[in-house]
PDB file of C-alpha atoms in Angstrom:
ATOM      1  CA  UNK A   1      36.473 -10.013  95.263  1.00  0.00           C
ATOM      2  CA  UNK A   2      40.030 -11.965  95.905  1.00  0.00           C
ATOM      3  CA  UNK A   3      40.611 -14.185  97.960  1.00  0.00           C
ATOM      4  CA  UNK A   4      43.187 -12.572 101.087  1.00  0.00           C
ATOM      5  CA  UNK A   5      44.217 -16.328 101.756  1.00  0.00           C
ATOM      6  CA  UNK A   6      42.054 -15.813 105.070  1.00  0.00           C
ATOM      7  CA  UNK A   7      40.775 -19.620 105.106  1.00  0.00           C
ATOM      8  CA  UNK A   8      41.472 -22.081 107.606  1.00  0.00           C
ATOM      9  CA  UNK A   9      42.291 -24.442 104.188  1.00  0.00           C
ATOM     10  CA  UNK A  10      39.182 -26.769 104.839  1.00  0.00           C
ATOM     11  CA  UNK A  11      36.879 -27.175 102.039  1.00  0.00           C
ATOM     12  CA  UNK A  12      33.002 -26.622 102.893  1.00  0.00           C
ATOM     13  CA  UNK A  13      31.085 -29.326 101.022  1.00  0.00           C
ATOM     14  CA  UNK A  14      27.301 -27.989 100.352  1.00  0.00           C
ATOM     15  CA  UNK A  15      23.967 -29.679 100.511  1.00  0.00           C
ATOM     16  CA  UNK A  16      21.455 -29.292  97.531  1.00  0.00           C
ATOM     17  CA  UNK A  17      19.571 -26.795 100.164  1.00  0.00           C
ATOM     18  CA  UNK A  18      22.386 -24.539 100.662  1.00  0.00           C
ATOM     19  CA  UNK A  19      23.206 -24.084  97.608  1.00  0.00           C
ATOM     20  CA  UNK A  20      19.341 -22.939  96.649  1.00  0.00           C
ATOM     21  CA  UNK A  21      20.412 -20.122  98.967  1.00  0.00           C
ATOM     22  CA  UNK A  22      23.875 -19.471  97.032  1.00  0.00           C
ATOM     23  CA  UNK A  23      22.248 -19.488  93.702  1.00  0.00           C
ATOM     24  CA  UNK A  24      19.440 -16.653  95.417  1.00  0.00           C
ATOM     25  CA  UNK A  25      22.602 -14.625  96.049  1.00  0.00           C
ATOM     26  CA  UNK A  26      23.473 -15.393  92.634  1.00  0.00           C
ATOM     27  CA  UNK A  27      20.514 -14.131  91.541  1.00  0.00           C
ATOM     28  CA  UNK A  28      21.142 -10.545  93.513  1.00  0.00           C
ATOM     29  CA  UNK A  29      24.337 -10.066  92.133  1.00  0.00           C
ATOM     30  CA  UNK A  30      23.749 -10.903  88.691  1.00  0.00           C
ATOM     31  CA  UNK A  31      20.701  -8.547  88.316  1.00  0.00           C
ATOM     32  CA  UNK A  32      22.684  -6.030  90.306  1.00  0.00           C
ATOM     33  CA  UNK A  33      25.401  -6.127  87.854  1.00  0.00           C
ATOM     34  CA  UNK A  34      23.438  -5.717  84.811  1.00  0.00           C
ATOM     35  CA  UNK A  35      22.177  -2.498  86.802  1.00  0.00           C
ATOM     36  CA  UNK A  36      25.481  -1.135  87.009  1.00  0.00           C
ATOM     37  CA  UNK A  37      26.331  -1.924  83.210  1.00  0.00           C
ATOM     38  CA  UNK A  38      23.465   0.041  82.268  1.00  0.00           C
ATOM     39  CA  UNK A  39      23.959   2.646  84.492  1.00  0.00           C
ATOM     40  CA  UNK A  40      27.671   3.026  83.347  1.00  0.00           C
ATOM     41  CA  UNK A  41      28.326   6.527  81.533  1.00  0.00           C
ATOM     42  CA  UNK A  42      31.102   9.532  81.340  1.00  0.00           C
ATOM     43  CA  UNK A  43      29.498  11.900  84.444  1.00  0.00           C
ATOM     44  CA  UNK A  44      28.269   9.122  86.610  1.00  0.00           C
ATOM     45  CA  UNK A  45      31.180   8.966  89.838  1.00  0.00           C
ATOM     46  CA  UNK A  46      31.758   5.358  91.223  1.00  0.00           C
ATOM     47  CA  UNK A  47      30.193   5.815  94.216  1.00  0.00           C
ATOM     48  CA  UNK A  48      26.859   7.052  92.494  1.00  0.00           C
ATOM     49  CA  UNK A  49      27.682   3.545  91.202  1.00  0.00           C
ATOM     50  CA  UNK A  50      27.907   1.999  94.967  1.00  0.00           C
ATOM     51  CA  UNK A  51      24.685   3.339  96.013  1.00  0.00           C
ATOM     52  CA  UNK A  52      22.970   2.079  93.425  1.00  0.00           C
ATOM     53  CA  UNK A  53      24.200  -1.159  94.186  1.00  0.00           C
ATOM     54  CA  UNK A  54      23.767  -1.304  97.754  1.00  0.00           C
ATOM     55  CA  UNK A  55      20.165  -0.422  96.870  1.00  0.00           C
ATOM     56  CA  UNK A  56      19.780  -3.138  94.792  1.00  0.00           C
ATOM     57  CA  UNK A  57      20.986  -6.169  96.986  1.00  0.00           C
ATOM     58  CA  UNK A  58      19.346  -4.767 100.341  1.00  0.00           C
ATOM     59  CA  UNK A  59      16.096  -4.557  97.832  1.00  0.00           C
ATOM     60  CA  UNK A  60      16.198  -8.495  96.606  1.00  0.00           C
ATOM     61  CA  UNK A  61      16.427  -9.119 100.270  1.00  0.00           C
ATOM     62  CA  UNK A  62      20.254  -9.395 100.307  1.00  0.00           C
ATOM     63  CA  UNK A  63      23.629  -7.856 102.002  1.00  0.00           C
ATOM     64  CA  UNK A  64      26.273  -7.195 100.207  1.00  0.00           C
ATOM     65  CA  UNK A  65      29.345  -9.471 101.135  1.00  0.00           C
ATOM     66  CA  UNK A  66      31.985  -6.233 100.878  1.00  0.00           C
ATOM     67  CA  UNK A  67      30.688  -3.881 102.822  1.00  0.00           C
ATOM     68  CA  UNK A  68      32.475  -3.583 106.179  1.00  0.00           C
ATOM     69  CA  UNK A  69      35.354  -6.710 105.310  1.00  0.00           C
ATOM     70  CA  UNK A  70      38.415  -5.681 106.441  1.00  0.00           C
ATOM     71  CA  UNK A  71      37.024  -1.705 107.144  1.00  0.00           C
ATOM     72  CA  UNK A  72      36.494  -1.859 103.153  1.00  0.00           C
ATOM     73  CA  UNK A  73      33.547   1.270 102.621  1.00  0.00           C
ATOM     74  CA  UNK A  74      32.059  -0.265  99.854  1.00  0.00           C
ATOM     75  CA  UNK A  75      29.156  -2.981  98.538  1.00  0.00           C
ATOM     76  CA  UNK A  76      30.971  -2.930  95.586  1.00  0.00           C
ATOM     77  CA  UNK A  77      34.481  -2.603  93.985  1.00  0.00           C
ATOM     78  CA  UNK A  78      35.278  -0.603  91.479  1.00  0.00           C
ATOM     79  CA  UNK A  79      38.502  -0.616  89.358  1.00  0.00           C
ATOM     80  CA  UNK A  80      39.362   2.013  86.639  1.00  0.00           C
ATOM     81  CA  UNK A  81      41.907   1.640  83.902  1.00  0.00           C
ATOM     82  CA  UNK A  82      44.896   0.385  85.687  1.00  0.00           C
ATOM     83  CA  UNK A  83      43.049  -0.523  88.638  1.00  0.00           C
ATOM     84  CA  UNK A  84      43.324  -4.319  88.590  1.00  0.00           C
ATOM     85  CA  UNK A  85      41.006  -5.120  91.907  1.00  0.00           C
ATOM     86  CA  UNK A  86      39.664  -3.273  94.890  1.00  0.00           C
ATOM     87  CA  UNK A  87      39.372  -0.216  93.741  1.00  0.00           C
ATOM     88  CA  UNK A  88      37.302   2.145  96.415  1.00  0.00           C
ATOM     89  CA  UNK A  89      34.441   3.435  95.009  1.00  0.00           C
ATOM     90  CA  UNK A  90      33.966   7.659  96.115  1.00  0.00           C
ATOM     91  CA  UNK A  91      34.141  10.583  94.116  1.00  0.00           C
ATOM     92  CA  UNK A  92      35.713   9.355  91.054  1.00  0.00           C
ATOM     93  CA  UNK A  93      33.848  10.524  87.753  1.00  0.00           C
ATOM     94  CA  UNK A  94      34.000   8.142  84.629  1.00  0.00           C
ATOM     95  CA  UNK A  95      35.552   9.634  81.245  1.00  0.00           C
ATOM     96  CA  UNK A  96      34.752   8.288  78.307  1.00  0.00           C
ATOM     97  CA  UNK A  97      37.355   6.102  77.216  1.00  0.00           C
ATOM     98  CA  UNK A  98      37.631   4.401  80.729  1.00  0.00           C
ATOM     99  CA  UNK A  99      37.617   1.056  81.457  1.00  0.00           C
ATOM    100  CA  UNK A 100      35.672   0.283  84.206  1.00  0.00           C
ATOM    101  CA  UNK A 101      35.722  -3.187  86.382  1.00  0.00           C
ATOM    102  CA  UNK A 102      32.942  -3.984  88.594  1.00  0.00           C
ATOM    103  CA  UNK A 103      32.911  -6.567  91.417  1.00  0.00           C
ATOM    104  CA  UNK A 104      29.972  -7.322  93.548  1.00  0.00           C
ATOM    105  CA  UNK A 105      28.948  -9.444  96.124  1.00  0.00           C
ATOM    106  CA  UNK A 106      25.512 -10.895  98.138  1.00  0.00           C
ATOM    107  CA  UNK A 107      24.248 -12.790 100.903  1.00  0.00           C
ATOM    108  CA  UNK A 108      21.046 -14.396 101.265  1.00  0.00           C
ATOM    109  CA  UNK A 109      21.018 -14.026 105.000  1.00  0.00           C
ATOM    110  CA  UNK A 110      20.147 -16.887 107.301  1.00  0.00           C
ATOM    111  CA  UNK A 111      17.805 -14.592 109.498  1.00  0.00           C
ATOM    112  CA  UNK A 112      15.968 -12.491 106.101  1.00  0.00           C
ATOM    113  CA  UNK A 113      15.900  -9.013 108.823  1.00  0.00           C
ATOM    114  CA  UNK A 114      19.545  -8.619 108.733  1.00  0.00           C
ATOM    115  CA  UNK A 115      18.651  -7.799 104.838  1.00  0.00           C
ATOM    116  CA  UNK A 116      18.340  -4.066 105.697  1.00  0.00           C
ATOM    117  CA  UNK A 117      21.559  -3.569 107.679  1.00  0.00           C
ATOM    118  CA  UNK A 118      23.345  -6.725 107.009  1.00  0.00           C
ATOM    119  CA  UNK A 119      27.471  -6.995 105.916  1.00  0.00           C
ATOM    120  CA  UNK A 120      29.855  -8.985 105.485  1.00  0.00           C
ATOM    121  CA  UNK A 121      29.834 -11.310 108.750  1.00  0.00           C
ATOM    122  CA  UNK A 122      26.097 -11.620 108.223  1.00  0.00           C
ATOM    123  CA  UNK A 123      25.501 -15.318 108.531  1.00  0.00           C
ATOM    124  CA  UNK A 124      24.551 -16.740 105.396  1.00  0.00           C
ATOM    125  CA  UNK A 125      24.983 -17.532 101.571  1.00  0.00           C
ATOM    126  CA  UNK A 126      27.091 -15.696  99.544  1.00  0.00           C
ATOM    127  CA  UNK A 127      27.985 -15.044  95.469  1.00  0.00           C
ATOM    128  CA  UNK A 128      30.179 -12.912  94.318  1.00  0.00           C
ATOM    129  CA  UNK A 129      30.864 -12.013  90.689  1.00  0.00           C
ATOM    130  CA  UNK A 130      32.451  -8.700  88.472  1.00  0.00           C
ATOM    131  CA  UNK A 131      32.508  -7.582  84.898  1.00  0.00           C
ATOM    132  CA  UNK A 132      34.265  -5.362  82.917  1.00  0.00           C
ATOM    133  CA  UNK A 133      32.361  -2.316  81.132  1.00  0.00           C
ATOM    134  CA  UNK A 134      33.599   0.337  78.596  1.00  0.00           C
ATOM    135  CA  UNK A 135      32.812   3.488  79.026  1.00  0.00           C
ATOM    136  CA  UNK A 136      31.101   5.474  76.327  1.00  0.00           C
ATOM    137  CA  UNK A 137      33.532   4.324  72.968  1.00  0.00           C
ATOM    138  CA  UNK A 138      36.967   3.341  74.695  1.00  0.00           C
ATOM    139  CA  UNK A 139      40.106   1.903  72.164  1.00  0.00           C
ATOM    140  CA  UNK A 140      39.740  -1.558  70.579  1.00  0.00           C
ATOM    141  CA  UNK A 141      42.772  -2.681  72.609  1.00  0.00           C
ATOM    142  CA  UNK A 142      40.580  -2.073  75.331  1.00  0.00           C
ATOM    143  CA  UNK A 143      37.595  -4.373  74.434  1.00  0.00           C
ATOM    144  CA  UNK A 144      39.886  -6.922  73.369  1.00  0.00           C
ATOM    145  CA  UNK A 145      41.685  -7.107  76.716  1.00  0.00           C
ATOM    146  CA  UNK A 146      37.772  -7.355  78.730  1.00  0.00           C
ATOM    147  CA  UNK A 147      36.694 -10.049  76.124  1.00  0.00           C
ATOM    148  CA  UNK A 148      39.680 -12.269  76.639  1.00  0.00           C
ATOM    149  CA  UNK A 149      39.724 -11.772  80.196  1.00  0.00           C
ATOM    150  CA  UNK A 150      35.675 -12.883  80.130  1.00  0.00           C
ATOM    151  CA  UNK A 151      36.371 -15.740  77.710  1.00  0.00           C
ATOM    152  CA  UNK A 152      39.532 -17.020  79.960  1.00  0.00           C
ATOM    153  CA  UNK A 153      36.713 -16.647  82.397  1.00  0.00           C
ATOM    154  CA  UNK A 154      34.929 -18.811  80.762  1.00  0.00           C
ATOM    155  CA  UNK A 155      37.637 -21.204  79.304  1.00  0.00           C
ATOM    156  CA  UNK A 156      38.213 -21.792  83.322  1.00  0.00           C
ATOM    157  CA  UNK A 157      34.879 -22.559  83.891  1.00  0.00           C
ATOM    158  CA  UNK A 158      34.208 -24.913  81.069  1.00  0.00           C
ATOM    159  CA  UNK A 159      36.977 -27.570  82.940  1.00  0.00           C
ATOM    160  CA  UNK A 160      35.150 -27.439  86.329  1.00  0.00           C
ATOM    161  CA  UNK A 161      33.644 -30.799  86.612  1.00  0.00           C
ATOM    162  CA  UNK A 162      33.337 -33.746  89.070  1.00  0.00           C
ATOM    163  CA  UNK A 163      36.981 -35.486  89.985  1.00  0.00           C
ATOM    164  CA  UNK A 164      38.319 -32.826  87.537  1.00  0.00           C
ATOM    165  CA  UNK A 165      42.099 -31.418  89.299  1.00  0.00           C
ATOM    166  CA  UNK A 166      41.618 -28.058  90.104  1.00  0.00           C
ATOM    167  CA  UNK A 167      44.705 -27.073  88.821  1.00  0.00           C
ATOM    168  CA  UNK A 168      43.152 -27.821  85.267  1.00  0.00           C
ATOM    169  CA  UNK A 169      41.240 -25.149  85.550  1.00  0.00           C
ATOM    170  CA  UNK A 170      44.018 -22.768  86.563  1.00  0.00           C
ATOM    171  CA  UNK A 171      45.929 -24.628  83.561  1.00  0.00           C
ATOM    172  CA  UNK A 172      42.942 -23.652  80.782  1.00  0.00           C
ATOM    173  CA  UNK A 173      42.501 -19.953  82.395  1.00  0.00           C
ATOM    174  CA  UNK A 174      46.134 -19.695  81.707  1.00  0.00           C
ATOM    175  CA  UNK A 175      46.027 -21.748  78.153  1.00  0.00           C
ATOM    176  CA  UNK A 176      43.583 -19.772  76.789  1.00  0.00           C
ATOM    177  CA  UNK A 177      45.017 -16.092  77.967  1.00  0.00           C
ATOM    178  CA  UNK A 178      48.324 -17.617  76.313  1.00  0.00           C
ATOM    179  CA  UNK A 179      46.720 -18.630  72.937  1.00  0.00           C
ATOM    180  CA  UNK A 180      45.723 -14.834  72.175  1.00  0.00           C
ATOM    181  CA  UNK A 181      48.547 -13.320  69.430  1.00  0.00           C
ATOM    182  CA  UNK A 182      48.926 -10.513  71.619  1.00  0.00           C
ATOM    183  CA  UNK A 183      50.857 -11.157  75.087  1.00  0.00           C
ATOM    184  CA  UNK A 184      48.624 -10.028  77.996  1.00  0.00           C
ATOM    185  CA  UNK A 185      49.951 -10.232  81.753  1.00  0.00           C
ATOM    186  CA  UNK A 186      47.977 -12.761  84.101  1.00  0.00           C
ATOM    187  CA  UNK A 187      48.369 -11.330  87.216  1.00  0.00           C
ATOM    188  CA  UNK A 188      49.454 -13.774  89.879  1.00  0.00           C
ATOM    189  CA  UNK A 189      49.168 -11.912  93.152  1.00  0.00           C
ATOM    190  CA  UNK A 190      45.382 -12.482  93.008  1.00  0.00           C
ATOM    191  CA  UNK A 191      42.956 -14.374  92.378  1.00  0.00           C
ATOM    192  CA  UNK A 192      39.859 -16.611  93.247  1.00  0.00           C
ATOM    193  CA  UNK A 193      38.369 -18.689  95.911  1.00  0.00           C
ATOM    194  CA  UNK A 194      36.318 -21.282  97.770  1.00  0.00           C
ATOM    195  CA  UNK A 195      33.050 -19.717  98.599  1.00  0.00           C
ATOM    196  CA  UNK A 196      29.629 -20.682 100.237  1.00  0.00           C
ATOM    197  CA  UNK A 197      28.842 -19.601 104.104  1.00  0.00           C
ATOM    198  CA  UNK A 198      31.412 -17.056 103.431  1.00  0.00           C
ATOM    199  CA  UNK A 199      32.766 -15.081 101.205  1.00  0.00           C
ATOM    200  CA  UNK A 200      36.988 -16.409 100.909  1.00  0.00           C
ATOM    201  CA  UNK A 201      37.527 -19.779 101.532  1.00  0.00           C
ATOM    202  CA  UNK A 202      39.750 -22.811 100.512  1.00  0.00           C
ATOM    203  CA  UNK A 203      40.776 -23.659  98.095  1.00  0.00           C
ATOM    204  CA  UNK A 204      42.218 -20.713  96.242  1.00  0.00           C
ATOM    205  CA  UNK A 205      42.089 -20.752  92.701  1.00  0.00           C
ATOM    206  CA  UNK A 206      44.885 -19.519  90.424  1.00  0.00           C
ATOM    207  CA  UNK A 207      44.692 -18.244  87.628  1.00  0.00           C
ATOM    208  CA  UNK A 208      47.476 -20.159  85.923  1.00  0.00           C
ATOM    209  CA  UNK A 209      49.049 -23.539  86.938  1.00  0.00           C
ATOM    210  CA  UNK A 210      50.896 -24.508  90.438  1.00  0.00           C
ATOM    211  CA  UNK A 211      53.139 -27.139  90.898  1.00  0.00           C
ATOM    212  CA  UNK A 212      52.032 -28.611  94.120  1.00  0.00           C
ATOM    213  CA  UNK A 213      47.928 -28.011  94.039  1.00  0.00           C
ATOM    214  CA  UNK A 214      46.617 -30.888  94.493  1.00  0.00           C
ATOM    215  CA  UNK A 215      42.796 -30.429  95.049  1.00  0.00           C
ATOM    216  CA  UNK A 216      40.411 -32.298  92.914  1.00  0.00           C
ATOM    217  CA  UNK A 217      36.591 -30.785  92.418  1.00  0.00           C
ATOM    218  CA  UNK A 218      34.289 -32.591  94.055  1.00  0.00           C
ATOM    219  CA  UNK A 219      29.856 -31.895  94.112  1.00  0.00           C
ATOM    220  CA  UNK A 220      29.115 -29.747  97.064  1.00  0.00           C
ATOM    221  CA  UNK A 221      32.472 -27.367  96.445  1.00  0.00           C
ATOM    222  CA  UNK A 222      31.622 -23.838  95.055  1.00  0.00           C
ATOM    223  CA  UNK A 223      34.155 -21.336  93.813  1.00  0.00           C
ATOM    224  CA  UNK A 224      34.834 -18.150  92.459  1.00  0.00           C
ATOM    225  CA  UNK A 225      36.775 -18.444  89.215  1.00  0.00           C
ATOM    226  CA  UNK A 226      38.347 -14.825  88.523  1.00  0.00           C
ATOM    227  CA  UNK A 227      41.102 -13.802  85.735  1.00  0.00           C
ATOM    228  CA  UNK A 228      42.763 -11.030  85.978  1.00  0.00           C
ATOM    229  CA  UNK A 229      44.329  -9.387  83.196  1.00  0.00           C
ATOM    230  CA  UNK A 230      46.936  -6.551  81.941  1.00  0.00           C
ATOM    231  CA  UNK A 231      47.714  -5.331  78.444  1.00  0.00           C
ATOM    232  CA  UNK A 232      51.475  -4.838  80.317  1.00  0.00           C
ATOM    233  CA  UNK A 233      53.273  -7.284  82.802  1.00  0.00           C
ATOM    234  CA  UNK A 234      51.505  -8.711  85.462  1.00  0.00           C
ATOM    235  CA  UNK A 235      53.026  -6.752  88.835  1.00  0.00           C
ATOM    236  CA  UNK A 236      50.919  -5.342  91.125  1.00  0.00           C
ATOM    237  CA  UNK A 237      51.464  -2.814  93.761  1.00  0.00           C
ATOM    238  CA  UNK A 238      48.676  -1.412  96.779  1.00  0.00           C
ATOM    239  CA  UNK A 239      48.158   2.259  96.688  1.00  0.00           C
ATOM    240  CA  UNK A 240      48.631   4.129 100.108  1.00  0.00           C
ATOM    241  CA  UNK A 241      44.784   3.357 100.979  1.00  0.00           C
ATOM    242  CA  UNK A 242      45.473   0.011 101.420  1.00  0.00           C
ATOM    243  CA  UNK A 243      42.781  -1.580  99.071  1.00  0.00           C
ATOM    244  CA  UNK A 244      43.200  -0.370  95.554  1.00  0.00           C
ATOM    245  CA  UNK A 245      45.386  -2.764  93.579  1.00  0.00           C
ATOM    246  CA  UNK A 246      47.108  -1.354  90.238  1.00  0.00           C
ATOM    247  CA  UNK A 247      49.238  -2.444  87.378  1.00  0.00           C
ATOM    248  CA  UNK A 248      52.902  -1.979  88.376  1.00  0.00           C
ATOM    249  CA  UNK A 249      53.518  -0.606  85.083  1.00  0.00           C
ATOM    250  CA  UNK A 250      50.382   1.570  84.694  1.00  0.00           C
ATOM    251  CA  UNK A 251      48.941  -0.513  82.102  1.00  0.00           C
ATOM    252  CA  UNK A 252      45.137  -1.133  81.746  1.00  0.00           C
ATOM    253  CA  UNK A 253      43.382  -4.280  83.147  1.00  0.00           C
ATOM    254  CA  UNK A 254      40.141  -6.119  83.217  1.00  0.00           C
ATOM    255  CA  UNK A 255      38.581  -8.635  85.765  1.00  0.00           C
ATOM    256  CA  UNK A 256      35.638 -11.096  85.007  1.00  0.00           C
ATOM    257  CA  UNK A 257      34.310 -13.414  88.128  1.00  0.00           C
ATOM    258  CA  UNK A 258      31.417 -15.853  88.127  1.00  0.00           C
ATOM    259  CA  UNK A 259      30.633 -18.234  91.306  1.00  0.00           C
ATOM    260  CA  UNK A 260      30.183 -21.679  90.146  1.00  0.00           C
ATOM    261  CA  UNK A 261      29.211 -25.001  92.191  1.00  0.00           C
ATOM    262  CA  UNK A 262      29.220 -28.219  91.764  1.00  0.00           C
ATOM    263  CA  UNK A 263      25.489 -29.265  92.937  1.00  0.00           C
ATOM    264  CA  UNK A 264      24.134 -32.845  92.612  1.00  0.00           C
ATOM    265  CA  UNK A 265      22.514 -31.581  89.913  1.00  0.00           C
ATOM    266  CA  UNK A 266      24.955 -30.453  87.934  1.00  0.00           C
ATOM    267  CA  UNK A 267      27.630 -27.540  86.965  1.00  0.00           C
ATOM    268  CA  UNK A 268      25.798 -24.298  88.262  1.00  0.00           C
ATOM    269  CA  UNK A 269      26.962 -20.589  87.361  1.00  0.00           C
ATOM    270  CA  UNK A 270      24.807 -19.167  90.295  1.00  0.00           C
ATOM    271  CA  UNK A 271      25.984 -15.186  89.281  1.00  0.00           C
ATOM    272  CA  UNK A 272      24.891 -16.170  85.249  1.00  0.00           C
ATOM    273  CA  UNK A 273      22.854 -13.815  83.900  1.00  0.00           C
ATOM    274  CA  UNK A 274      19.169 -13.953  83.694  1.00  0.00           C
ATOM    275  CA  UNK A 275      17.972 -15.899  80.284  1.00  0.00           C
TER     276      UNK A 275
END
């Protein structure tokens, strides 16, 4: 999920123990996540999809990190065709040919009974990640627009390091969406965030570069690296239910997220897949 800029701009700095929690709530969402990919098919509505996933992170001793923040209704959100972000998952039945993205968040609870009913102000450790799926055979434009989106995902990733500005990782999300021969829109009204003992927190991260950012990564930081991408122009407008974020021009988009922190040991994607 986006960041809604609802930090107080100070950035949490975790210990090695903390972030054994985050990368348990990595843990949840990734398995979660590969879940809902299988479980993706024309016939199956998006909030078959939400149940499934609620069921999954209360399971692995979890709560999911959406559910409840800002009155959303969901655990998870779920975006379809030109649905950027936030899309509110209900009675909405998948077509083949869709493109579906899927965001999803946990937290490890500091007391482990608030697993059953926890939500999003549950104190705790959160991750947060989404992925793009196709449903049933969708239009090679289509896969090409997820897999760049995941591989500027990625490019972003590959430049977090220690003392590294974080703007350079805005600059090689952007570099590598730019490099493609066809012109995608990087949508600029969103994108990620600080994370750790909540879900949004400083510093937000871009997802191209800003004149003026001036944070540098440091071990103990964590954030949520998350491209956004159109096969039009990047605007953006809310629908009328005040969550649901489409492309302006009605053009398709995918979203890819991963949490990733900077522990003493090392670069950490806590929401990787299992091996």
């Amino acid at each position: 999920m986006h960041a809604h800029g609802d930090d107080d701009g100070i950035i949490e700095l975790k210990t090695a123990e903390q972030f054994q929690a985050m990368k348990q709530a990595g843990l949840v969402v990734s398995r979660t996540l590969a879940l809902l990919r299988s479980a993706v098919r024309p016939g199956i509505t998006t909030g078959e999809l939400d149940r499934i996933a609620e069921e999954s992170i209360r399971s692995q001793g979890a709560a999911p990190s959406f559910l409840g923040y800002g009155d959303f209704p969901g655990s998870i959100c779920a975006s379809v065709n030109e649905e950027v972000v936030h899309g509110i998952p209900g009675s909405r039945t998948l077509r083949e040919g869709d493109l579906i993205s899927i965001d999803c968040g946990a937290i490890i609870p500091a007391d482990p009974a608030q697993a059953a009913t926890g939500r999003w102000n549950t104190r705790g450790w959160h991750a947060d990640a989404a992925i793009t799926v196709p449903v049933g055979e969708v239009a090679p434009e289509l896969t090409e627009l997820s897999r760049v989106t995941e591989q500027a995902m990625w490019a972003g990733i590959n430049a977090v390091k220690e003392g590294v500005a974080l703007n350079d990782v805005s600059t090689a999300i952007d570099g590598y969406t730019r490099s493609q021969p066809r012109r995608y829109g990087i949508v600029r009204d969103y994108g990620g965030h600080g994370i750790g003992s909540a879900m949004h927190m400083a510093p937000m991260v871009f997802n191209y570069p800003v004149r003026g950012e001036r944070t540098v990564l440091t071990t103990g930081m964590a954030i949520a690296i998350e491209p956004m991408l159109t096969l039009g122009k990047n605007k953006t407008r809310v629908l009328a239910d005040d969550w649901t974020v489409v492309a302006k021009d009605g053009s398709h988009a995918a979203h890819w997220e991963h949490t990733v922190a900077l522990t003493p040991e090392g670069i950490v994607v806590t929401t990787a897949p299992e091996e």
